[in-house]
mmCIF file with all atom_site columns, C-alpha atoms in Angstrom:
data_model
loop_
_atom_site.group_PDB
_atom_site.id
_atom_site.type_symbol
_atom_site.label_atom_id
_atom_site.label_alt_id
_atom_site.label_comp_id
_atom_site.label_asym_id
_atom_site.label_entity_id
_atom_site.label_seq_id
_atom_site.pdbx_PDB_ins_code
_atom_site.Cartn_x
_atom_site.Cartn_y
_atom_site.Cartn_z
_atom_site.occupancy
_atom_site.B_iso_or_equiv
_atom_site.pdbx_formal_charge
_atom_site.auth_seq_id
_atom_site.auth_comp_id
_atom_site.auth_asym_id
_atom_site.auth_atom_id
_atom_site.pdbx_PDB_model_num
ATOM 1   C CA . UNK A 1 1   ? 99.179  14.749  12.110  1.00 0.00 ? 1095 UNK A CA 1
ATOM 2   C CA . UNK A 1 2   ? 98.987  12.539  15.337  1.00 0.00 ? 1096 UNK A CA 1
ATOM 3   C CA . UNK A 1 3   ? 98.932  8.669   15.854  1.00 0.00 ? 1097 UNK A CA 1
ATOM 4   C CA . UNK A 1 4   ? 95.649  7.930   17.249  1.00 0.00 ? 1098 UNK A CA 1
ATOM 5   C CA . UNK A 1 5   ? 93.733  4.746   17.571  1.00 0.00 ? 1099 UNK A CA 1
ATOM 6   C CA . UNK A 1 6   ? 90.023  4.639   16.423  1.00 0.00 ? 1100 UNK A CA 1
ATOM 7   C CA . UNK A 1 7   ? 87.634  2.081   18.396  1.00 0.00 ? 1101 UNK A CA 1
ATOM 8   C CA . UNK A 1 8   ? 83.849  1.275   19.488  1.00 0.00 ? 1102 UNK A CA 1
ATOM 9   C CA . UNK A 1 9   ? 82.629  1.569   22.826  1.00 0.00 ? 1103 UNK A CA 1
ATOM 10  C CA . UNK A 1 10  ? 79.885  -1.670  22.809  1.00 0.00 ? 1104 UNK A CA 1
ATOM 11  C CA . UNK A 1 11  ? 80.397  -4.477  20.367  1.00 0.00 ? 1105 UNK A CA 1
ATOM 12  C CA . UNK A 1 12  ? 77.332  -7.262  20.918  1.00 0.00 ? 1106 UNK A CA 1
ATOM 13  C CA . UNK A 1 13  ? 78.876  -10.805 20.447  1.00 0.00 ? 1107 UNK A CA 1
ATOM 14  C CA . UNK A 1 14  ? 76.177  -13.501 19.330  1.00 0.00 ? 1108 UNK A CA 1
ATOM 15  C CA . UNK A 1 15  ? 77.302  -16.804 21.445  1.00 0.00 ? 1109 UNK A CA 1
ATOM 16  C CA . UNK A 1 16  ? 79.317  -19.363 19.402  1.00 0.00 ? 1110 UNK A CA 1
ATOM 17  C CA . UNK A 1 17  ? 79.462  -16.833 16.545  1.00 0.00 ? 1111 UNK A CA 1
ATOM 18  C CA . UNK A 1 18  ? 82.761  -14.624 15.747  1.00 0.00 ? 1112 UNK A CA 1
ATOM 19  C CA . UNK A 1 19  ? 83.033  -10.401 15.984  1.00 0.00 ? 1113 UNK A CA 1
ATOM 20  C CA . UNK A 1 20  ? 85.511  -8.238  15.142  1.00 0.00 ? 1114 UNK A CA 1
ATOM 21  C CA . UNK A 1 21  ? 86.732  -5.190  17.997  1.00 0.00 ? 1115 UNK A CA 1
ATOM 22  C CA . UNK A 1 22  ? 87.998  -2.178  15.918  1.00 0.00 ? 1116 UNK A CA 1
ATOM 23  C CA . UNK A 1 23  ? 91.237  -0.910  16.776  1.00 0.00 ? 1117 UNK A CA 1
ATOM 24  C CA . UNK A 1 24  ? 92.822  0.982   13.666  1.00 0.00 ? 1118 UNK A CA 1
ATOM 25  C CA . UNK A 1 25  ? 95.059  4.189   13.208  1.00 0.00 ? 1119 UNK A CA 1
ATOM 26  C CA . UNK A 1 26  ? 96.263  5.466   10.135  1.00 0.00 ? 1120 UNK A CA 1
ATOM 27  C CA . UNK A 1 27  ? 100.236 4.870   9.679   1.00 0.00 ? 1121 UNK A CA 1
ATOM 28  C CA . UNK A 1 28  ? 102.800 7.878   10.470  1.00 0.00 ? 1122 UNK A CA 1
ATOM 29  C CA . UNK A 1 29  ? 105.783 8.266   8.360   1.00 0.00 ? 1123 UNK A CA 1
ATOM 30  C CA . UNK A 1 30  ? 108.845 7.633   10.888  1.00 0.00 ? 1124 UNK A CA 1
ATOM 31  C CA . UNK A 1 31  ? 106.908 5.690   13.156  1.00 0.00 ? 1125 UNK A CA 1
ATOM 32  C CA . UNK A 1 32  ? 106.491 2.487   13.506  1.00 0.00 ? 1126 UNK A CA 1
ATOM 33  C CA . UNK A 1 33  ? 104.524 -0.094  15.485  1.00 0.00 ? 1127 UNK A CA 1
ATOM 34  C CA . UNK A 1 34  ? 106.926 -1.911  18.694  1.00 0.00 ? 1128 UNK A CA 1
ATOM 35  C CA . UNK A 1 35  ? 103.720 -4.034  20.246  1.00 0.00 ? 1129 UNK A CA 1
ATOM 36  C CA . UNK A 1 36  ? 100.636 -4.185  19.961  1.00 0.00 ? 1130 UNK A CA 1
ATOM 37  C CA . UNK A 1 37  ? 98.617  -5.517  23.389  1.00 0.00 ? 1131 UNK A CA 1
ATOM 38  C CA . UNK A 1 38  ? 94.984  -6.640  23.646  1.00 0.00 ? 1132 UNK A CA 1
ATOM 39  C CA . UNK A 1 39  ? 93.780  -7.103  27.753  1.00 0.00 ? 1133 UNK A CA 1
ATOM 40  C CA . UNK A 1 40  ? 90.333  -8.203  29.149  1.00 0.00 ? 1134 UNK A CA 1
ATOM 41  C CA . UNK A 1 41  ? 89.199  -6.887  32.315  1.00 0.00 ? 1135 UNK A CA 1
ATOM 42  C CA . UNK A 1 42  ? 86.343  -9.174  33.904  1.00 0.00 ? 1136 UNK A CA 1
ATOM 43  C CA . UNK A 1 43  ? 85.587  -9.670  37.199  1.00 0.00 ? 1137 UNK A CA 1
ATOM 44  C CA . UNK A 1 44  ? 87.998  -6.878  38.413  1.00 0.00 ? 1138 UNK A CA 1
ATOM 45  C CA . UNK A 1 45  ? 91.160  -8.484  36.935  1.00 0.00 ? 1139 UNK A CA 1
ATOM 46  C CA . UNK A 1 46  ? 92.919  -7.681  33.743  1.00 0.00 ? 1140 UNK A CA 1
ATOM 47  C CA . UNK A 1 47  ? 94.725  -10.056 31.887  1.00 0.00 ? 1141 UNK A CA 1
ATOM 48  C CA . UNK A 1 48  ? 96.832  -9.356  28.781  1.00 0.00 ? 1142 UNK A CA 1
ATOM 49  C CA . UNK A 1 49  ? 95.351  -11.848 25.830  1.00 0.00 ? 1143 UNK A CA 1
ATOM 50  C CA . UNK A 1 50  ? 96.912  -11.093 22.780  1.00 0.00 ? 1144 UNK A CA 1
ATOM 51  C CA . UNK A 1 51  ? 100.857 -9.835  22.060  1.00 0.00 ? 1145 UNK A CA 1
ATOM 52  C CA . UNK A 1 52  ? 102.252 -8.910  18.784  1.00 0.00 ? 1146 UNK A CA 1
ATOM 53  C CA . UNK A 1 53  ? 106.345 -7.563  18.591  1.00 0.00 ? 1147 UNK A CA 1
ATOM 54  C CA . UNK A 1 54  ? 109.574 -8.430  17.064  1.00 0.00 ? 1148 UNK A CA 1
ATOM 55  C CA . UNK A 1 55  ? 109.424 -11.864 18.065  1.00 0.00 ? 1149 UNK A CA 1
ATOM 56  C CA . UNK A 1 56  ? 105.649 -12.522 16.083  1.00 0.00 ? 1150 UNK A CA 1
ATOM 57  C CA . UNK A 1 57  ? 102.250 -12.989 17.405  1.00 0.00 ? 1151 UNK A CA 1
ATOM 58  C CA . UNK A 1 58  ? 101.326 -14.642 20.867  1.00 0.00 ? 1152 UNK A CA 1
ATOM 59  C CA . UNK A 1 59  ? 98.284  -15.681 22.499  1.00 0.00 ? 1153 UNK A CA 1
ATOM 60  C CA . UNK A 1 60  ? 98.872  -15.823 26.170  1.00 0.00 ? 1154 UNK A CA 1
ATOM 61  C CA . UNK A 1 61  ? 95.200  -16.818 27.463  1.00 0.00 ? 1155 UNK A CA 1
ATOM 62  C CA . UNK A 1 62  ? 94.673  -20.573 27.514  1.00 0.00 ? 1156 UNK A CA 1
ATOM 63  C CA . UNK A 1 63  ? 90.915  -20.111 27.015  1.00 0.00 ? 1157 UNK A CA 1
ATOM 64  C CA . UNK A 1 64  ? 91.576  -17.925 23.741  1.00 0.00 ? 1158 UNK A CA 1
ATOM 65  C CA . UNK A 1 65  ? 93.560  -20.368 21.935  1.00 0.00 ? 1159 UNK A CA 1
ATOM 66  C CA . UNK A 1 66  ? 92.649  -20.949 18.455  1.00 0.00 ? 1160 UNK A CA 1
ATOM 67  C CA . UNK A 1 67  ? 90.272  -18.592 18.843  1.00 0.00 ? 1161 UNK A CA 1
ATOM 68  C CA . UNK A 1 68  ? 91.711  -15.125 18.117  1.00 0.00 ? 1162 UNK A CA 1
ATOM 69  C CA . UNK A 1 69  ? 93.833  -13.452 15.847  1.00 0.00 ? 1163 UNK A CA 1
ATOM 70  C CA . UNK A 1 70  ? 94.559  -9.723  14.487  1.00 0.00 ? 1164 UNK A CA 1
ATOM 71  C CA . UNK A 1 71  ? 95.083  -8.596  10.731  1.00 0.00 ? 1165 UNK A CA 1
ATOM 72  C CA . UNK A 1 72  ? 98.754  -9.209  9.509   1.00 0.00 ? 1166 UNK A CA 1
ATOM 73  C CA . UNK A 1 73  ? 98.917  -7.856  6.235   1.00 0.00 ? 1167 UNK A CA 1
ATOM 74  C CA . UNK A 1 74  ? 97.081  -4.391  7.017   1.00 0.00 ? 1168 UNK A CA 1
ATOM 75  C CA . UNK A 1 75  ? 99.295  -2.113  8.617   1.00 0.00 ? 1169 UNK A CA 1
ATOM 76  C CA . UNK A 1 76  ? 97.297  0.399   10.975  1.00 0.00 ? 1170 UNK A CA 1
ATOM 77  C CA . UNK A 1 77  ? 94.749  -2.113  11.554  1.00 0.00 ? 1171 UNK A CA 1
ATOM 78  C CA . UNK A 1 78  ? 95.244  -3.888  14.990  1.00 0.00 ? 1172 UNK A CA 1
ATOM 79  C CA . UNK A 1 79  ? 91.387  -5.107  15.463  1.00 0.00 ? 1173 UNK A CA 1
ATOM 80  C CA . UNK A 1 80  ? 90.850  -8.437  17.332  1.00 0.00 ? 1174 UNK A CA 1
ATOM 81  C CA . UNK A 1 81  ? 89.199  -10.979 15.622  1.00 0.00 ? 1175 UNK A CA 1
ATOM 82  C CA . UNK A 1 82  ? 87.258  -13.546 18.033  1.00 0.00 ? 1176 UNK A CA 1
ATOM 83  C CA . UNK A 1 83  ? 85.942  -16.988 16.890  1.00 0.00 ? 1177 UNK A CA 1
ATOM 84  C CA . UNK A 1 84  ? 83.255  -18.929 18.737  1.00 0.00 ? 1178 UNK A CA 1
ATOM 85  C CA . UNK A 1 85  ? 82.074  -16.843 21.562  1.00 0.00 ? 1179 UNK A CA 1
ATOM 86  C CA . UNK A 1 86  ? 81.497  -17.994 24.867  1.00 0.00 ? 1180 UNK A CA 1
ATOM 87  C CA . UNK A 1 87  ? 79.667  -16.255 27.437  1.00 0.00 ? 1181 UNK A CA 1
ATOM 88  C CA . UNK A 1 88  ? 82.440  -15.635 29.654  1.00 0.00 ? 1182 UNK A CA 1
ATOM 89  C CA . UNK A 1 89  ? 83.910  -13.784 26.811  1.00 0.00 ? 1183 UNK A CA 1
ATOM 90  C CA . UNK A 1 90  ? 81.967  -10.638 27.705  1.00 0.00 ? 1184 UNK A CA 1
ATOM 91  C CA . UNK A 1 91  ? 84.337  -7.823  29.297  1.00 0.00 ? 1185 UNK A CA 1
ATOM 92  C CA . UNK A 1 92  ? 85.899  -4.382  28.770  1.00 0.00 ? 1186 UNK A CA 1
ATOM 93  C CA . UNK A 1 93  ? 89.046  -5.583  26.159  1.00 0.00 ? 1187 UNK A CA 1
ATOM 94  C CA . UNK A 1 94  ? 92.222  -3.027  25.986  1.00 0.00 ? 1188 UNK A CA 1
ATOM 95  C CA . UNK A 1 95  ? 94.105  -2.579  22.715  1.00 0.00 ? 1189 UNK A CA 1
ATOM 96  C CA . UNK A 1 96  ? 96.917  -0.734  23.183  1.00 0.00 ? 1190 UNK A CA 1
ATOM 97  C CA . UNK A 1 97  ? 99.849  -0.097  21.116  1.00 0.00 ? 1191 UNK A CA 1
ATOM 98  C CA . UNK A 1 98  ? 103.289 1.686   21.288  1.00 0.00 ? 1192 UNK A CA 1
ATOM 99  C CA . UNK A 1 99  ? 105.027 2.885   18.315  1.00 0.00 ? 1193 UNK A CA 1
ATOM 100 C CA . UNK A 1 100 ? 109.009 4.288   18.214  1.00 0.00 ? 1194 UNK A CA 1
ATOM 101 C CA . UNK A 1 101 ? 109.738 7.222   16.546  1.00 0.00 ? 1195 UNK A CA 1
ATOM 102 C CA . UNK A 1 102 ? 112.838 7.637   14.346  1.00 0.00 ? 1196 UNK A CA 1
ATOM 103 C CA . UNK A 1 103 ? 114.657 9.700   17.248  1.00 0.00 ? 1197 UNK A CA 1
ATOM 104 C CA . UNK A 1 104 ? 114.211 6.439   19.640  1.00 0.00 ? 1198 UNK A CA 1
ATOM 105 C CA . UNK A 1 105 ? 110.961 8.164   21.266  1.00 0.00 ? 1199 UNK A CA 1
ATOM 106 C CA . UNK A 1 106 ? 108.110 5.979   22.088  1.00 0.00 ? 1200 UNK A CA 1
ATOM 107 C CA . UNK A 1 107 ? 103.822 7.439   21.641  1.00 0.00 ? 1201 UNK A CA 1
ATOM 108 C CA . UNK A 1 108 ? 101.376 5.128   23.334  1.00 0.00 ? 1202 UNK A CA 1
ATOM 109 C CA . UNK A 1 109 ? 97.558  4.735   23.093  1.00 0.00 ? 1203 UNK A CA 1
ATOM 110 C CA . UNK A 1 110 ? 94.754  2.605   24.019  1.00 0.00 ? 1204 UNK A CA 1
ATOM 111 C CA . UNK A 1 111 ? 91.161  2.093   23.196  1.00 0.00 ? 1205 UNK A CA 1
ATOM 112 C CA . UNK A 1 112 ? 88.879  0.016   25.275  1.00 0.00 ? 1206 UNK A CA 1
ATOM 113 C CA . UNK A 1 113 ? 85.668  -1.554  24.163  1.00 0.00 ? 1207 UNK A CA 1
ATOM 114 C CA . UNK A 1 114 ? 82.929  -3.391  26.291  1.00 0.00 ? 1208 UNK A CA 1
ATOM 115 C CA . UNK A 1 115 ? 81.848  -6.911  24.607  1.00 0.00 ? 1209 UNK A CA 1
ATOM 116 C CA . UNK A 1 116 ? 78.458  -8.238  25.586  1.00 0.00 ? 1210 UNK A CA 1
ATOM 117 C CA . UNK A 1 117 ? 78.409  -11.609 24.301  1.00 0.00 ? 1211 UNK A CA 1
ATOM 118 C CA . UNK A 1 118 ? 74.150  -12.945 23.787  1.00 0.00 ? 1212 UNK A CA 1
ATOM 119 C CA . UNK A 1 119 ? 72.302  -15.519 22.856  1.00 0.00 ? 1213 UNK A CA 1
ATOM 120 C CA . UNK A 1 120 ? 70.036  -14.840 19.934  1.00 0.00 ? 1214 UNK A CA 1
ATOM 121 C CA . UNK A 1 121 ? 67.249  -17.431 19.310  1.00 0.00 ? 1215 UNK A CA 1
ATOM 122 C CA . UNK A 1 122 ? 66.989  -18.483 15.979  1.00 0.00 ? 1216 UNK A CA 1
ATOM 123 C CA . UNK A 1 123 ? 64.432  -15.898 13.368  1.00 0.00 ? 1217 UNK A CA 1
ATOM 124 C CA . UNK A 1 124 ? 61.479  -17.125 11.945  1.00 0.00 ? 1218 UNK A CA 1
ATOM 125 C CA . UNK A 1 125 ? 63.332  -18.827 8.284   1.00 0.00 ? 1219 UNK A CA 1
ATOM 126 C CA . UNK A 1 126 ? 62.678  -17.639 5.052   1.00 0.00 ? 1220 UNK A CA 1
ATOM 127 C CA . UNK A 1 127 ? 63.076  -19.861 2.064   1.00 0.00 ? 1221 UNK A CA 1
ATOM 128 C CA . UNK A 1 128 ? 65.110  -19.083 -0.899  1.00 0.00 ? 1222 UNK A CA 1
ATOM 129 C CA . UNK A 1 129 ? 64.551  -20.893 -4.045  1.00 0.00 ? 1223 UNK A CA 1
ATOM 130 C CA . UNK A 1 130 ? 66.962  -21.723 -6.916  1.00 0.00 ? 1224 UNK A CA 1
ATOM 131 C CA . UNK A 1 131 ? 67.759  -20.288 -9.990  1.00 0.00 ? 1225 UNK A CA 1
ATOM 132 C CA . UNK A 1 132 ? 64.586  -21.174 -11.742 1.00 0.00 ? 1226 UNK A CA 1
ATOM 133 C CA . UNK A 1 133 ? 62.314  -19.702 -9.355  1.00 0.00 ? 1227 UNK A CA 1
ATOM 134 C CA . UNK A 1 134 ? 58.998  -21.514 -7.979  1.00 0.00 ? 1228 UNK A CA 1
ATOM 135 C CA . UNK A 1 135 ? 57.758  -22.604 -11.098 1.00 0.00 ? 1229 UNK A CA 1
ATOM 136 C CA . UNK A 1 136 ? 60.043  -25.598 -12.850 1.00 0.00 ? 1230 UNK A CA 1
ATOM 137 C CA . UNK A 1 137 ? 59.744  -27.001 -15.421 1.00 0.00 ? 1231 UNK A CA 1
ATOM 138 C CA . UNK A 1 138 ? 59.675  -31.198 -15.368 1.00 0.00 ? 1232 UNK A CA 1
ATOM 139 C CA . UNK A 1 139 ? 63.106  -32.852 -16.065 1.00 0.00 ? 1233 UNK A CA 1
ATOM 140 C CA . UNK A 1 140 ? 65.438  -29.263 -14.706 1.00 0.00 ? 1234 UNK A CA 1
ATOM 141 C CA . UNK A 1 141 ? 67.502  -29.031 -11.454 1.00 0.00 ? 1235 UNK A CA 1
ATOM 142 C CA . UNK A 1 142 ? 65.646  -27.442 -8.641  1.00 0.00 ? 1236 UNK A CA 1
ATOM 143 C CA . UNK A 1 143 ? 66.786  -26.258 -5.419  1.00 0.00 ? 1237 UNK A CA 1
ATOM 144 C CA . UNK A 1 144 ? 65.140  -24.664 -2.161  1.00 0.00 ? 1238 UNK A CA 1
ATOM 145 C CA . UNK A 1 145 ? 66.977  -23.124 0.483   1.00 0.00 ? 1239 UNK A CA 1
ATOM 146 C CA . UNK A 1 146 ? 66.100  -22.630 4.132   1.00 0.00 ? 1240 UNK A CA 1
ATOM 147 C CA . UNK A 1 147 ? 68.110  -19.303 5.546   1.00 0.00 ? 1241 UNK A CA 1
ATOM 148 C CA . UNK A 1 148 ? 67.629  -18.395 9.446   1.00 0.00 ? 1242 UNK A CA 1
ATOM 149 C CA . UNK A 1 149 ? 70.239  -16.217 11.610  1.00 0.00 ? 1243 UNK A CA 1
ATOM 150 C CA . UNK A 1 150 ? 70.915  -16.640 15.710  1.00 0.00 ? 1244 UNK A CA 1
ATOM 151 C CA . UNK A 1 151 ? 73.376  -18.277 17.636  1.00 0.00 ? 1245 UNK A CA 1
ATOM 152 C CA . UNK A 1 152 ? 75.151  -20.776 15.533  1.00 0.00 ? 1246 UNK A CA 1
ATOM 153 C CA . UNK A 1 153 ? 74.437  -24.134 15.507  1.00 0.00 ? 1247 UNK A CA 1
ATOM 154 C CA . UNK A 1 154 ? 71.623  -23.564 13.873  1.00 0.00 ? 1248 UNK A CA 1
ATOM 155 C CA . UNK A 1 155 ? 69.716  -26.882 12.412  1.00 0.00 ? 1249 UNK A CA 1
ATOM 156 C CA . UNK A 1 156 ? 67.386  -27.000 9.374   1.00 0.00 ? 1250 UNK A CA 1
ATOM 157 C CA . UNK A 1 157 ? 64.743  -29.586 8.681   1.00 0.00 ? 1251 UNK A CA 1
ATOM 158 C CA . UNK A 1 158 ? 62.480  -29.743 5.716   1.00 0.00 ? 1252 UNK A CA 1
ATOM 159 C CA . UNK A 1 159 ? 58.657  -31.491 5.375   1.00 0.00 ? 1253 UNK A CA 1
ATOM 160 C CA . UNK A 1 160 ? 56.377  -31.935 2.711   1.00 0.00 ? 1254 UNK A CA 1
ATOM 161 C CA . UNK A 1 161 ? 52.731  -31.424 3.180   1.00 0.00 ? 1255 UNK A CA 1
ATOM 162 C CA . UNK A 1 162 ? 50.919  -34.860 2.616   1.00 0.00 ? 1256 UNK A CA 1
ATOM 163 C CA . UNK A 1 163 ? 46.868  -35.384 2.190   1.00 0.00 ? 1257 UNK A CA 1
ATOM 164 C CA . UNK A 1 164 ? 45.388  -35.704 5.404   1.00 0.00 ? 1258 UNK A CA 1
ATOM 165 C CA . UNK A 1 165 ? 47.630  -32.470 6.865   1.00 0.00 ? 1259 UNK A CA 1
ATOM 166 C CA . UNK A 1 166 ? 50.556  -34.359 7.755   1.00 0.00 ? 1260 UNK A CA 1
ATOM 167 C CA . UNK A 1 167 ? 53.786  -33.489 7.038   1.00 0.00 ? 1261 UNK A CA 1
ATOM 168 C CA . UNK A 1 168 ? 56.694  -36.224 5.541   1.00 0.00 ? 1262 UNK A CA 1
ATOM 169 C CA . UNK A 1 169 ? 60.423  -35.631 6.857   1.00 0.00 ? 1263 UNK A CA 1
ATOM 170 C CA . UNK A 1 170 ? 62.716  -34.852 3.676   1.00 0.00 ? 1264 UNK A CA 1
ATOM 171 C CA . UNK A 1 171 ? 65.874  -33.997 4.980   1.00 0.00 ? 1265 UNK A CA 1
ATOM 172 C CA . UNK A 1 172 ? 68.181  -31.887 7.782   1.00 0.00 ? 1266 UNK A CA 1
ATOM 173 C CA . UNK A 1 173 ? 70.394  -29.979 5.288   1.00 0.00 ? 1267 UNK A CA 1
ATOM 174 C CA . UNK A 1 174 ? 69.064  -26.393 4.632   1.00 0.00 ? 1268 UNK A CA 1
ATOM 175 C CA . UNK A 1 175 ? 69.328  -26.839 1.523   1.00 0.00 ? 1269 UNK A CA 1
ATOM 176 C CA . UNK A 1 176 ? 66.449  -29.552 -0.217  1.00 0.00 ? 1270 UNK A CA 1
ATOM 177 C CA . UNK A 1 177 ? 67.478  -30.374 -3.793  1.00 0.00 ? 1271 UNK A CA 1
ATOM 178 C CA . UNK A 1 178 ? 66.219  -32.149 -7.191  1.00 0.00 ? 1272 UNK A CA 1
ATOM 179 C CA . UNK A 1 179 ? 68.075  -33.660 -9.858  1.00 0.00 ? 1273 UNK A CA 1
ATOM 180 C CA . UNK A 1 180 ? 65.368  -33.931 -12.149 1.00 0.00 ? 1274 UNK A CA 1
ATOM 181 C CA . UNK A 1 181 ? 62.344  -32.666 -11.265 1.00 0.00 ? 1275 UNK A CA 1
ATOM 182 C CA . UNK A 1 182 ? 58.635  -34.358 -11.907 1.00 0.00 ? 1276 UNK A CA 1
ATOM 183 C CA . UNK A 1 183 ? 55.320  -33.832 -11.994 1.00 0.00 ? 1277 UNK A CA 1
ATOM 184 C CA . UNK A 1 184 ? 54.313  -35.374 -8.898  1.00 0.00 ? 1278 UNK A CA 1
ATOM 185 C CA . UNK A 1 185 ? 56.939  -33.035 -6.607  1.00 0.00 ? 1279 UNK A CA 1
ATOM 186 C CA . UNK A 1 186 ? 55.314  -30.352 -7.329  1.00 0.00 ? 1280 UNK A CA 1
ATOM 187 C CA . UNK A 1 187 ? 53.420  -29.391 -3.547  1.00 0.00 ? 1281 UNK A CA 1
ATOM 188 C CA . UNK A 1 188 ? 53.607  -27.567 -0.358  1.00 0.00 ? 1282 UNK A CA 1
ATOM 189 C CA . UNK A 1 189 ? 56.866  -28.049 1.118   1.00 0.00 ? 1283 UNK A CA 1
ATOM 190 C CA . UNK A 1 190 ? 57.826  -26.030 4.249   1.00 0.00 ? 1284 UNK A CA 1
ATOM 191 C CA . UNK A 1 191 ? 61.275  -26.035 6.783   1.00 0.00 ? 1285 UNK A CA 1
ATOM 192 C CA . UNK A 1 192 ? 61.831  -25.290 10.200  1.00 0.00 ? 1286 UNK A CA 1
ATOM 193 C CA . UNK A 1 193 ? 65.080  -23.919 11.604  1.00 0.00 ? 1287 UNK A CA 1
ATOM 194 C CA . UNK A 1 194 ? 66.327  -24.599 14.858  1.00 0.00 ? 1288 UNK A CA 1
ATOM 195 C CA . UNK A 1 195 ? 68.971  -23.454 17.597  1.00 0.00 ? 1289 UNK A CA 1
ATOM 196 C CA . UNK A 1 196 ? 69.603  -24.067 21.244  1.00 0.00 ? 1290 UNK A CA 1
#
């Protein structure tokens, strides 16, 4: 058996949303992990992010911050978790790591992966209703539910269809609910989901 990392080639980020870059191996017996290093290349210059050894974990790029960590309690996986994507994030990103063997040798790989980080526009929304279904009776607890992916933020507004084809604002939570339900809510209601 041989220490090997498994990776991706491509990950696609969506802006201001998180992804995960694979880097895993499965544990040897009489080998075990010294560091663990993630680097970014962009723009021709590579720049180590992301440290893990004896002395803990240690995010060395200002702009990554609070915005990246790596598994602790899963030994063999060293993927890189990223929070809130930015554009610039997109680059080739490095994880290498260097184990010791029992006999004081040391075994070193790397797997790079390219991260294209987009921005989605928000899909068409579909609405979800509650547990009851469409048809409530008067009096019950009723809920609808506006669901639409893209690039986080993503805002929700919902309108009721009024004689005379317009449309009354109800709310800007994707989710529109009823206590108690009555006879006259019962009508066309539609939302509309919206990013930047």
């Amino acid at each position: 058996a041989l220490l090997d990392l498994s990776g991706v080639h491509q990950v696609k980020g969506t802006w201001m949303a998180s992804t995960t870059l694979p880097c895993t191996y499965v544990p040897l017996e009489g080998f075990t992990q010294q560091t663990l290093v993630w680097s970014v290349e962009r723009d021709h210059s590579t720049s180590a992010l992301f440290r893990r050894d004896d002395s803990g974990d240690h995010v060395l790029l200002a702009q990554f911050r609070g915005r990246v960590s790596v598994p602790k309690q899963s030994p063999g996986d060293a993927s890189l978790l990223i929070d809130s994507l930015e554009i610039p994030d997109s680059g080739h990103y490095t994880c290498q790591v260097i184990w010791r063997s029992q006999n004081n040798s040391l075994v070193q790989k790397e797997v790079t992966t390219t991260v294209k980080v987009v921005k989605v526009p928000v899909t068409k929304p579909i609405i979800r209703p509650g547990e009851l279904g469409l048809r409530v009776p008067a009096g019950a607890r009723a809920s609808l539910t506006c669901v639409a992916s893209g690039s986080p933020p993503i805002s929700y507004r919902w309108f009721r269809s009024s004689l005379g084809g317009s449309a009354e604002l109800l709310g800007s939570q994707a989710e529109l609910a009823w206590d108690s339900l009555q006879p006259s809510d019962a009508g066309e209601y539609y939302c509309e989901a919206e990013n930047r």
